[in-house]
Each structure stands twice: as structure tokens, then as C-alpha cells.
Amino acid sequence: MLTHTSRRWLAGLGVAGALVAASASPAIAAAKEAPLELGVYFNDTTLAAGSEGKIDSPLLFASEPVVVQGLTVTYDYTDLDGTLQVKRDGEGTDCESPKAGVLVCTDPFEIGLEEWAYGGLFGVVMTPTAKAADGDTGVLKVTVSAEGLKSASHSAKIRIGEGVDLAAPGEEAIVSAAPGGKFSAPLTLSNAGETAAKGAVAVFDLDYAIRPDKQYSNCTYEDGRLLTCTFSEVTAAGETRSAALPYVLGKDTYAPGSDYGYYNWMTVSEFEDFSAYLQAGGYSMGQPGKGSVLALPTVPSKAAARGFQADTDPMNNWSGMTVKVTGKNGADLVAIGDKLTGKAGDVVTATVGVRNDGPAALDFGRGGSPVTKIDITVPAGTTAVEVPEVCAPLNGDQQDWENAGKPGAKLYRCYPDIFIGVGEEQVVEVGLRIDKVIPNAEGTVTINAKCECEGFTEDLKPANDSAKILVNAAGGQGGGDGGALPITGQSTGLIAGLGALLLAAGVGGYLVAKRRRTRFVA
């Protein structure tokens, strides 16, 4: 079965996903320079000899946002010496093979490129030929070009290995715990194929609340979160291995509700490919733990049943857990206003937003929506002349995202992050021109808008969901405190990062649906 190994980054995760794309996706992007430069990255890939291959697409970007004409991607696989065939996947582009081992694909329409890389265009099917054998290696050179711009290239490593079928349980574990409580969940690997699997790597996608209760030297961690575990055990055909991993829920976990964790099995070779992708984006898979080695012992199995190895059916590699969070542990989101002074003609900056006074953190990363909305009413006598892209004009309950960042509106809706920790502030800065000096000119900041949309609805203290923006206030009146973290909180890359990275590398279609779950219970 053909497997898709690249999908558009953060596809389907909504507006919040788009806002955090720069931090939740590998920063495979060129620095802003003149002249404008194109960029391309293609994943290193391990293919199973005798298989139908894999589908992938290049990650494309530019040194600054641009609309290009005649975008062309050239695949040169002559280095593979007849062991690989590359063909167009699907429709939408015109492809031709001017000579053996070269495929040239061109899109006839205008295409916009951004500073952050995305895939999904110019997809190809990479298939080992009958000549291919375990141990064959070579380079696939991918070049991107467009009218009037200098081309850019990237060389991806292609390896041919033997096919194995790593599998995880079809059912997820269901456990219960209160904030701060400990629990365990199984990590289970089955070999559903006919070839022994020489080692395996588990890559985890755990919600912020789920934290390891113990560290192991063959696992990696980042900021106290479990990322990967690598095992050297050889798993024979039809064999199953399993271990119980100890976890603890953070004391700042929202309750009642549910949190989710997943793991995906990769062969050692495929994890090497994935690691190269992360390294190219400046991402680390963490540091080894300081404990003992986590063993993966064999257990009675019902599964059917070192060179390079590639998984022949990656869609059965996923499993995970649902943690039913008991007890009651809420959150108090507080609107942040501002107090400004100036004379007619001045442009003053209002720093407004939201603060989480806890006791629970709010994590909407699984659903991909912002934790709340920040609605801003512009003070009388002023005009919004500098508006960030995360804010859009608001008409009733409808925000006009086609005009995001456009000055001149009287009402705006701004989106903060998909995660906000206890004590964290997330703010936007809006430049206000004072057209007329009006003492105590008043605007408002309102969070937790009542609307038919996703977001936090169970605030502990609704009375502080509004704050004032005062311009030229008399008598020292204030509108709240500002000057805090920017709108994209520092936790975003960690919260949404690993799942989005797996999506970007196409490591699991299973993940696409699972990352859409929402954990808060009204």
C-alpha cells in the first residue's frame, strides 16, 4: 500500500495552527536577504525492496512572502543507478521525463510561497525497481525554480532496505487520575510482518498535562516532557513486546476533563530519516534521561505474523491513551487593559491581552483553537493605525480575516495562543493615533467572547473578563497592566510542536484526526 510521507504543515488545525506555524513547524526557511531566494527541502527516505514505495512532496519556501509564476520542481535520481523510479502522484502539475532518471514538474498557475516551509505540491511516488536490493543507497536531488528567480536545490538520501511491519495495539488505554496524580500506560510493539525487526523507536505526542514520572537513559526528554524511546531488542515475526510507562499529571492540569497521549513506532532507519528532517529545521529530539535503561520484554502475542529497514504499513503504528482527569481544577483568565497619554496627532501603543491566574493551565493544542478571543473596542477620539496580523476587524460575531491587520476599524478580534500557562500573559500591541484629545476616552478589552466558536467557557471569575483602555485618563485611573509576553506564548513550540512535526513529515495520517480532539468539559 502506498503511504503518504508528507502533508501540508499544520493542515486542518485552523487559524491558531496558522498563527503558530513558525514555532510549531521546523524553521526550514532562509533569512531575509536581497535578492529574494527560493528554498526547498526533501525528506531522506528509506524504502522497502519489493514494495509499492512511498509518496512524498518537497517542502517549499522563500526568503520572504512572494507569488511566483512557472514554479518548477526537478527530481534527479540518476545517482540511484536504476534502483528507483520516480513518478508524479495524482493530478495538478505537468510532468515530463527529459531523460532517464530525471522528472521535471511545472505548475502553470501562480503560487504563493512563504518564509515557513509547506508541502503538498509536486507530490511524487518513489518506487524501488526490481533491481533494488537491501543496502542500496543514493541521492535524490530536488531543485526548485521559478520565473525570474535563482533556483535552489536539496539532496535527499534514499536507502533501500528490507520490509518489516511494526504495529501497535488497535485499542487505546483508558486511565483516570487527578491533577498531580500518578498512573501508568502500556507501550506495546508487535511485529505483524514476516521479517524480524532489528530495533525500533517510539515517538511520543503527549498533551502538556502528561509528564513522565521516571526518566530512562534510552529515552529523550525536553523541558520535562517525554519525546522518544529507542529499543535495540530484535522483535521476531509474530512477537509482541510491552512495558508499562509511569506518568504523572501536572498539578496545573485542568479538571474535570480528558487529556490524550499517543506514540508512533518507527524503524531505526526511518527514525534516522525523521531526525535528519528535524535537524534541518533546527529542532532537537531532546536529551537522554538520567535513569536506567527501559526494557521492552516479550509478552504472549496474538499478532499475525542490521541493514536498513522500512515499515510496509505505517498506518498501524499508532496507539495511545486517554486520561480521564478527575477532581476540579479551573482557570481564571483576566483581561489586560492599558492607560495611555498623548496629544493630538500622537500615535500611542496600547498593550492589551489576557493573563491566566490559574490554578490550571489551558491547553487547546489538541483541538488547534486559541484558548480565548481578545475583543478590542477602539477608544473614542482615536484611530487604530497599527494592528497586528492576529487581529481582524469584527462585525457582530464575524471577524474579517481577509483584512487581518488592517487599520481603521472600530472593533477587532484578536487570537492568542493555543496554550497559556499559569501566570502567563499574552498581549497584542495596537498603535492608536489620537485624533482628538478627550479626557478619559475609553475603549475596552473583552476576553472569553460569547460566540458559536471553540474556546474556553468555564472561567472562574467572569467579572474580570473585561478591562479598560483609557486615553488621557484623569486622576490616575488605570486600565490594567501590560508589557507582558507577545501574543505567541513561549510554550507554543513545545505544546503543538511534536505532533505538528510528525504531520509535516507525514509520519501518521492517524495523527490528523487525533490532534483534533478537545479536552475541556463544560
Coordinates of C-alpha atoms in Angstrom, one line a residue:
M1 CA 0.0 0.0 0.0
L2 CA 1.3 3.4 -0.9
T3 CA 1.9 5.6 2.2
H4 CA 1.8 9.4 2.2
T5 CA 5.0 10.7 3.8
S6 CA 4.4 14.4 3.5
R7 CA 1.3 16.6 4.2
R8 CA 0.8 20.3 4.3
W9 CA 2.2 21.5 7.6
L10 CA -0.5 22.0 10.3
A11 CA -3.2 21.3 7.8
G12 CA -6.7 21.4 9.3
L13 CA -5.5 22.8 12.6
G14 CA -7.4 26.1 12.0
V15 CA -6.5 29.7 12.5
A16 CA -4.5 29.0 15.6
G17 CA -2.4 26.5 13.8
A18 CA -1.6 29.0 11.1
L19 CA -0.6 31.6 13.8
V20 CA 1.9 29.2 15.4
A21 CA 3.2 27.6 12.2
A22 CA 6.6 29.3 12.6
S23 CA 7.1 27.8 16.0
A24 CA 5.3 24.5 15.6
S25 CA 6.9 23.5 12.4
P26 CA 10.6 23.2 11.5
A27 CA 12.1 26.6 10.7
I28 CA 13.4 25.4 7.4
A29 CA 13.5 28.9 6.0
A30 CA 16.0 31.3 4.5
A31 CA 16.9 34.5 6.2
K32 CA 15.6 37.7 4.6
E33 CA 18.1 38.8 2.1
A34 CA 18.1 40.7 -1.2
P35 CA 17.6 39.4 -3.8
L36 CA 14.7 37.1 -2.9
E37 CA 15.7 33.4 -2.7
L38 CA 13.8 30.2 -3.1
G39 CA 14.3 27.2 -0.8
V40 CA 13.5 23.5 -0.9
Y41 CA 13.8 20.5 1.5
F42 CA 13.0 16.9 0.7
N43 CA 12.9 14.1 3.3
D44 CA 15.6 11.4 3.5
T45 CA 13.6 8.3 2.7
T46 CA 14.1 4.5 3.4
L47 CA 12.1 2.2 1.1
A48 CA 11.4 -1.5 1.4
A49 CA 12.7 -3.5 -1.6
G50 CA 9.8 -5.1 -3.5
S51 CA 7.3 -2.6 -2.1
E52 CA 5.0 -0.2 -3.8
G53 CA 7.1 2.6 -2.4
K54 CA 6.1 5.9 -0.7
I55 CA 4.5 9.2 -1.7
D56 CA 6.2 12.4 -0.7
S57 CA 6.4 16.1 -1.7
P58 CA 9.1 18.7 -1.3
L59 CA 8.8 21.4 1.4
L60 CA 8.9 24.8 -0.4
F61 CA 9.6 28.2 0.9
A62 CA 11.1 31.6 0.1
S63 CA 13.2 34.2 1.9
E64 CA 10.1 36.4 2.0
P65 CA 6.4 36.0 1.0
V66 CA 6.1 36.0 -2.8
V67 CA 3.8 34.9 -5.6
V68 CA 5.7 33.2 -8.3
Q69 CA 4.9 32.1 -11.9
G70 CA 6.2 28.9 -13.5
L71 CA 7.1 27.1 -10.3
T72 CA 9.1 24.0 -11.3
V73 CA 10.5 21.1 -9.3
T74 CA 13.1 18.8 -10.9
Y75 CA 13.8 15.4 -9.4
D76 CA 17.2 14.0 -10.4
Y77 CA 17.6 10.4 -9.3
T78 CA 20.3 9.3 -11.7
D79 CA 22.6 8.6 -8.7
L80 CA 20.3 5.7 -7.8
D81 CA 21.5 3.8 -10.9
G82 CA 18.2 2.2 -11.9
T83 CA 17.2 1.1 -8.5
L84 CA 14.5 3.8 -8.1
Q85 CA 11.6 5.0 -10.2
V86 CA 10.0 8.5 -9.5
K87 CA 6.6 9.3 -11.0
R88 CA 4.1 12.1 -10.5
D89 CA 1.5 11.5 -7.8
G90 CA -2.0 12.5 -8.9
E91 CA -3.0 15.5 -11.0
G92 CA -2.4 19.2 -10.9
T93 CA 1.0 19.6 -12.4
D94 CA 2.6 18.9 -15.8
C95 CA 5.5 16.4 -15.6
E96 CA 7.8 15.1 -18.1
S97 CA 11.0 13.0 -18.1
P98 CA 13.5 14.6 -20.5
K99 CA 16.0 11.7 -19.8
A100 CA 16.3 8.6 -17.7
G101 CA 16.5 9.3 -14.0
V102 CA 15.0 12.9 -14.3
L103 CA 11.5 14.1 -13.7
V104 CA 10.5 17.7 -14.3
C105 CA 7.2 19.1 -12.9
T106 CA 5.7 22.5 -13.5
D107 CA 2.6 24.2 -12.2
P108 CA 1.1 26.6 -14.7
F109 CA -0.6 28.8 -12.1
E110 CA 0.6 31.5 -9.8
I111 CA 1.7 30.0 -6.4
G112 CA 2.3 31.9 -3.2
L113 CA 5.4 30.9 -1.1
E114 CA 6.0 31.8 2.5
E115 CA 9.0 32.0 4.8
W116 CA 7.8 28.9 6.5
A117 CA 8.0 25.7 4.5
Y118 CA 5.0 23.7 3.5
G119 CA 4.4 20.5 1.4
G120 CA 1.7 19.0 -0.6
L121 CA 2.7 20.4 -4.0
F122 CA 4.6 18.4 -6.7
G123 CA 4.0 15.1 -5.0
V124 CA 5.8 12.0 -6.4
V125 CA 5.7 8.3 -5.9
M126 CA 9.1 6.8 -5.2
T127 CA 9.2 3.0 -6.0
P128 CA 12.1 0.6 -5.8
T129 CA 12.7 -1.2 -9.1
A130 CA 13.2 -4.9 -9.4
K131 CA 16.9 -4.3 -9.4
A132 CA 16.8 -2.7 -5.9
A133 CA 18.2 -4.7 -3.0
D134 CA 18.7 -4.2 0.7
G135 CA 21.7 -1.9 1.3
D136 CA 21.4 0.2 -1.9
T137 CA 21.8 3.9 -1.3
G138 CA 21.9 7.0 -3.4
V139 CA 20.9 10.7 -3.7
L140 CA 17.7 12.2 -5.0
K141 CA 18.5 15.8 -5.9
V142 CA 15.4 18.1 -5.8
T143 CA 15.6 21.5 -7.4
V144 CA 13.0 24.3 -7.3
S145 CA 12.9 27.2 -9.8
A146 CA 10.5 29.9 -10.9
E147 CA 10.4 32.7 -13.5
G148 CA 13.0 35.4 -12.7
L149 CA 14.4 33.7 -9.6
K150 CA 17.5 31.7 -8.9
S151 CA 17.0 28.0 -8.4
A152 CA 17.7 26.2 -5.2
S153 CA 18.4 22.5 -4.6
H154 CA 18.5 19.9 -1.8
S155 CA 19.9 16.4 -1.9
A156 CA 17.9 13.7 -0.1
K157 CA 19.4 10.4 0.9
I158 CA 17.5 7.4 -0.4
R159 CA 18.0 4.0 1.1
I160 CA 16.7 0.6 0.1
G161 CA 16.0 -1.9 3.0
E162 CA 14.0 -4.9 3.9
G163 CA 10.4 -4.5 4.7
V164 CA 9.0 -5.0 8.2
D165 CA 5.6 -4.3 9.7
L166 CA 5.7 -2.7 13.1
A167 CA 2.3 -2.5 14.8
A168 CA 0.7 -1.0 17.9
P169 CA -2.5 -2.1 19.6
G170 CA -5.6 -1.0 17.9
E171 CA -7.3 0.0 21.1
E172 CA -6.1 2.9 23.4
A173 CA -5.6 2.6 27.1
I174 CA -8.1 4.4 29.3
V175 CA -6.9 5.5 32.7
S176 CA -8.0 8.0 35.4
A177 CA -6.0 10.5 37.6
A178 CA -6.4 13.7 39.4
P179 CA -4.1 16.7 38.9
G180 CA -0.8 15.7 40.4
G181 CA -1.8 12.0 40.4
K182 CA 0.4 9.2 39.1
F183 CA -0.7 6.5 36.6
S184 CA 0.9 4.1 34.1
A185 CA 0.1 3.2 30.5
P186 CA 1.4 0.4 28.2
L187 CA 3.9 0.9 25.5
T188 CA 3.4 -2.1 23.2
L189 CA 5.2 -3.2 20.0
S190 CA 4.1 -6.1 17.8
N191 CA 5.8 -7.4 14.7
A192 CA 2.9 -8.1 12.3
G193 CA 5.2 -9.0 9.4
E194 CA 7.3 -11.9 8.3
T195 CA 10.7 -10.3 8.9
A196 CA 12.4 -9.7 12.3
A197 CA 12.5 -6.1 13.3
K198 CA 16.0 -5.1 14.3
G199 CA 15.2 -2.5 16.9
A200 CA 12.5 0.2 17.0
V201 CA 11.9 3.8 18.1
A202 CA 8.8 5.1 19.7
V203 CA 8.0 8.8 19.1
F204 CA 5.5 10.3 21.6
D205 CA 2.8 13.0 21.1
L206 CA 1.7 13.8 24.7
D207 CA -0.5 16.6 25.9
Y208 CA 1.1 19.2 28.1
A209 CA -0.5 17.7 31.2
I210 CA 1.0 14.2 30.8
R211 CA 4.5 14.1 32.1
P212 CA 7.0 11.3 32.8
D213 CA 7.2 10.1 36.4
K214 CA 10.6 8.5 35.7
Q215 CA 13.4 9.0 33.2
Y216 CA 15.3 6.3 31.2
S217 CA 18.6 6.5 29.5
N218 CA 17.3 5.2 26.2
C219 CA 14.5 7.8 26.1
T220 CA 14.8 11.5 25.4
Y221 CA 13.2 14.5 27.1
E222 CA 12.8 18.2 26.6
D223 CA 11.6 20.6 29.3
G224 CA 10.4 17.6 31.4
R225 CA 8.4 16.0 28.5
L226 CA 8.9 12.6 27.0
L227 CA 9.8 12.7 23.3
T228 CA 11.3 9.3 22.2
C229 CA 12.4 5.9 23.4
T230 CA 14.8 3.8 21.4
F231 CA 15.0 0.0 21.8
S232 CA 17.7 -2.4 20.5
E233 CA 15.7 -5.6 21.0
V234 CA 15.1 -7.7 18.0
T235 CA 11.4 -8.4 17.6
A236 CA 10.7 -11.7 15.8
A237 CA 7.9 -12.1 13.3
G238 CA 4.6 -12.6 15.3
E239 CA 6.2 -11.4 18.5
T240 CA 4.9 -8.7 20.9
R241 CA 6.9 -6.7 23.4
S242 CA 5.4 -4.3 26.1
A243 CA 6.4 -2.2 29.0
A244 CA 4.4 0.0 31.5
L245 CA 5.5 3.6 31.4
P246 CA 5.0 5.7 34.6
Y247 CA 3.4 9.1 34.2
V248 CA 2.1 11.9 36.4
L249 CA -0.4 14.6 35.7
G250 CA 0.8 18.1 36.2
K251 CA -0.7 19.9 39.2
D252 CA -1.8 22.6 36.8
T253 CA -3.9 20.2 34.8
Y254 CA -7.4 21.4 34.1
A255 CA -10.2 19.3 35.7
P256 CA -12.5 17.7 35.1
G257 CA -11.7 16.8 31.5
S258 CA -9.6 14.5 29.4
D259 CA -6.0 14.5 28.1
Y260 CA -4.5 12.4 25.4
G261 CA -1.2 10.8 24.6
Y262 CA 0.0 8.8 21.5
Y263 CA 3.0 7.0 20.4
N264 CA 4.2 6.0 16.9
W265 CA 6.6 3.2 16.1
M266 CA 9.4 3.8 13.5
T267 CA 12.1 1.5 12.3
V268 CA 15.6 2.6 13.3
S269 CA 16.3 3.7 9.7
E270 CA 13.1 5.7 9.4
F271 CA 13.8 7.4 12.6
E272 CA 17.2 8.4 11.2
D273 CA 15.3 10.0 8.3
F274 CA 13.0 11.8 10.6
S275 CA 15.9 13.0 12.7
A276 CA 17.6 14.5 9.7
Y277 CA 14.4 16.4 8.9
L278 CA 14.3 17.8 12.5
Q279 CA 18.0 18.7 12.4
A280 CA 17.5 20.6 9.1
G281 CA 14.8 22.7 10.9
G282 CA 16.9 23.4 14.0
Y283 CA 14.9 21.0 16.2
S284 CA 16.2 18.7 18.8
M285 CA 14.6 15.5 19.9
G286 CA 15.7 16.2 23.5
Q287 CA 18.4 14.8 25.8
P288 CA 18.8 11.2 27.2
G289 CA 17.2 10.6 30.5
K290 CA 19.3 10.1 33.7
G291 CA 17.8 6.8 34.8
S292 CA 18.3 3.2 33.9
V293 CA 17.5 1.5 30.5
L294 CA 13.9 1.0 29.8
A295 CA 13.5 -2.7 28.6
L296 CA 10.8 -3.9 26.3
P297 CA 10.2 -7.5 27.3
T298 CA 8.3 -10.0 25.2
V299 CA 4.7 -10.9 26.1
P300 CA 2.3 -13.6 24.9
S301 CA 1.3 -12.4 21.4
K302 CA -1.7 -12.7 19.1
A303 CA -0.1 -10.7 16.3
A304 CA 0.0 -12.1 12.8
A305 CA 2.7 -12.6 11.6
R306 CA 21.1 -4.8 10.9
G307 CA 20.8 -3.3 7.5
F308 CA 18.2 -0.8 6.5
Q309 CA 14.5 -1.4 7.3
A310 CA 11.3 0.3 6.2
D311 CA 7.8 -0.2 7.5
T312 CA 5.4 -1.6 4.9
D313 CA 2.3 -0.4 6.7
P314 CA 2.8 2.7 8.8
M315 CA -0.9 3.3 9.4
N316 CA -1.0 0.6 12.1
N317 CA 1.9 2.0 14.1
W318 CA -0.1 4.3 16.4
S319 CA -1.6 3.7 19.8
G320 CA -2.1 5.7 22.9
M321 CA -4.1 6.6 25.9
T322 CA -7.0 8.7 27.2
V323 CA -6.5 10.1 30.7
K324 CA -9.8 10.9 32.4
V325 CA -8.9 13.8 34.7
T326 CA -10.9 13.8 37.9
G327 CA -11.5 16.4 40.5
K328 CA -12.0 20.1 40.0
N329 CA -9.2 22.5 39.0
G330 CA -10.2 25.5 36.9
A331 CA -8.7 28.6 35.5
D332 CA -9.2 32.3 35.8
L333 CA -8.5 34.3 32.6
V334 CA -8.1 38.0 33.3
A335 CA -8.4 40.8 30.6
I336 CA -5.4 43.2 30.5
G337 CA -6.2 46.8 29.6
D338 CA -3.9 49.8 29.4
K339 CA -3.6 53.5 30.2
L340 CA -2.2 55.9 27.6
T341 CA -1.4 59.6 27.3
G342 CA -0.6 61.9 24.4
K343 CA -1.5 64.9 22.4
A344 CA -3.5 65.2 19.2
G345 CA -1.6 63.6 16.3
D346 CA 0.4 61.3 18.6
V347 CA 0.5 57.6 18.0
V348 CA 0.4 55.7 21.3
T349 CA 0.7 51.9 21.8
A350 CA -2.0 50.0 23.7
T351 CA -0.6 46.8 25.1
V352 CA -3.6 44.6 25.9
G353 CA -4.5 41.0 26.2
V354 CA -5.1 38.1 28.6
R355 CA -3.4 36.7 31.7
N356 CA -4.0 33.2 33.3
D357 CA -4.3 33.5 37.1
G358 CA -4.7 29.7 37.3
P359 CA -4.7 27.4 39.1
A360 CA -4.9 25.4 35.9
A361 CA -3.0 25.9 32.6
L362 CA -5.2 25.9 29.5
D363 CA -4.0 23.6 26.6
F364 CA -6.1 23.7 23.4
G365 CA -3.2 22.3 21.3
R366 CA -5.0 19.0 20.5
G367 CA -8.0 20.9 19.1
G368 CA -5.9 23.6 17.5
S369 CA -8.0 26.5 18.6
P370 CA -6.9 29.6 20.6
V371 CA -7.7 29.5 24.3
T372 CA -9.9 32.6 24.1
K373 CA -10.7 35.6 22.0
I374 CA -9.5 39.1 22.7
D375 CA -12.0 41.6 21.6
I376 CA -10.9 45.3 21.4
T377 CA -13.1 48.4 21.2
V378 CA -11.0 51.3 20.0
P379 CA -11.3 54.3 22.3
A380 CA -13.3 57.4 21.2
G381 CA -11.2 60.1 19.6
T382 CA -8.6 57.6 18.3
T383 CA -7.9 55.6 15.2
A384 CA -6.2 52.2 15.1
V385 CA -3.3 52.7 12.7
E386 CA -1.0 49.8 13.6
V387 CA -2.7 46.4 14.0
P388 CA -1.0 43.0 14.3
E389 CA -1.9 40.2 11.9
V390 CA -3.5 38.2 14.6
C391 CA -6.3 40.8 14.9
A392 CA -9.1 41.2 12.4
P393 CA -12.0 43.7 12.1
L394 CA -15.1 42.5 14.0
N395 CA -18.6 42.9 12.8
G396 CA -21.1 41.4 15.3
D397 CA -19.7 37.9 15.9
Q398 CA -17.9 37.7 12.5
Q399 CA -14.3 38.5 12.2
D400 CA -13.0 39.6 8.8
W401 CA -9.8 37.6 8.4
E402 CA -9.3 38.6 4.8
N403 CA -8.5 42.1 6.2
A404 CA -6.4 40.8 9.2
G405 CA -4.1 43.6 10.4
K406 CA -6.0 46.3 8.5
P407 CA -6.1 49.7 10.3
G408 CA -9.2 51.8 10.7
A409 CA -11.8 49.5 12.3
K410 CA -13.6 50.3 15.5
L411 CA -13.8 46.7 16.7
Y412 CA -11.2 43.9 16.5
R413 CA -11.0 40.3 17.5
C414 CA -7.5 39.0 18.2
Y415 CA -6.5 35.4 18.7
P416 CA -3.9 34.5 21.4
D417 CA -2.1 31.2 21.6
I418 CA -3.4 27.6 21.8
F419 CA -1.8 27.2 25.2
I420 CA -1.5 29.6 28.2
G421 CA 0.4 28.6 31.4
V422 CA -0.4 29.7 34.9
G423 CA 0.8 33.2 35.4
E424 CA 1.5 33.7 31.7
E425 CA 0.4 36.9 29.9
Q426 CA -0.2 37.1 26.2
V427 CA -0.7 40.5 24.7
V428 CA -1.0 42.4 21.4
E429 CA 0.2 45.9 20.7
V430 CA -2.2 48.2 18.8
G431 CA -1.0 51.6 17.7
L432 CA -3.7 54.3 18.3
R433 CA -3.5 57.7 16.7
I434 CA -5.0 60.4 18.9
D435 CA -7.2 62.4 16.6
K436 CA -8.9 64.4 19.3
V437 CA -7.9 64.8 23.0
I438 CA -10.9 63.6 25.0
P439 CA -10.3 63.2 28.8
N440 CA -10.9 59.7 29.9
A441 CA -11.5 58.4 26.4
E442 CA -12.5 54.8 26.9
G443 CA -12.1 51.6 24.9
T444 CA -12.5 48.1 26.2
V445 CA -10.7 44.7 26.1
T446 CA -13.0 41.7 26.5
I447 CA -12.0 38.1 26.6
N448 CA -14.0 34.8 26.5
A449 CA -16.4 36.2 24.0
K450 CA -19.8 34.5 23.9
C451 CA -19.9 33.1 20.4
E452 CA -20.6 30.0 18.4
C453 CA -17.0 29.0 18.3
E454 CA -14.4 26.9 20.1
G455 CA -12.8 28.4 23.2
F456 CA -12.8 28.5 27.0
T457 CA -16.2 28.8 28.5
E458 CA -15.8 28.0 32.2
D459 CA -13.9 31.0 33.6
L460 CA -13.7 31.0 37.4
K461 CA -14.2 34.8 37.6
P462 CA -16.1 36.2 34.7
A463 CA -16.2 39.6 36.4
N464 CA -12.6 40.3 35.3
D465 CA -13.1 39.3 31.7
S466 CA -13.2 43.0 30.7
A467 CA -10.7 45.8 31.2
K468 CA -10.5 49.4 30.0
I469 CA -8.2 51.1 27.5
L470 CA -8.1 54.7 28.8
V471 CA -6.6 57.5 26.8
N472 CA -5.6 60.7 28.7
A473 CA -7.1 59.4 31.9
A474 CA -7.7 61.9 34.7
G475 CA -6.9 61.3 38.3
G476 CA -4.5 58.4 37.7
Q477 CA -7.2 55.9 36.6
G478 CA -5.6 52.8 35.1
G479 CA -6.8 50.2 32.7
G480 CA -4.8 47.2 33.8
D481 CA -1.2 46.1 33.4
G482 CA 0.5 45.4 30.2
G483 CA 4.0 44.9 28.9
A484 CA 3.9 41.1 29.0
L485 CA 4.7 38.2 26.7
P486 CA 3.9 38.6 23.0
I487 CA 0.7 37.1 21.6
T488 CA 2.5 33.8 20.7
G489 CA 3.5 32.4 24.1
Q490 CA 6.8 30.8 24.6
S491 CA 5.2 27.4 25.2
T492 CA 3.7 27.1 21.7
G493 CA 6.6 25.2 20.1
L494 CA 6.6 22.6 22.8
I495 CA 2.8 22.2 23.1
A496 CA 2.0 21.9 19.4
G497 CA 5.4 21.1 18.2
L498 CA 5.9 17.3 18.1
G499 CA 2.5 16.4 16.7
A500 CA 2.9 19.1 14.0
L501 CA 6.4 17.9 13.2
L502 CA 5.1 14.4 12.7
L503 CA 2.4 15.7 10.5
A504 CA 4.8 17.8 8.5
A505 CA 7.0 14.7 7.9
G506 CA 3.9 12.7 7.1
V507 CA 4.6 10.2 9.9
G508 CA 1.0 9.4 10.6
G509 CA -2.4 10.1 9.0
Y510 CA -3.8 8.7 12.2
L511 CA -2.5 11.8 14.0
V512 CA -4.5 14.1 11.7
A513 CA -7.8 13.1 13.4
K514 CA -6.4 12.5 16.9
R515 CA -5.0 16.0 17.2
R516 CA -8.4 17.5 16.6
R517 CA -9.8 16.3 20.0
T518 CA -10.8 18.8 22.5
R519 CA -10.2 18.1 26.2
F520 CA -12.3 20.6 28.2
V521 CA -15.6 19.6 29.6
A522 CA -18.3 22.2 30.3

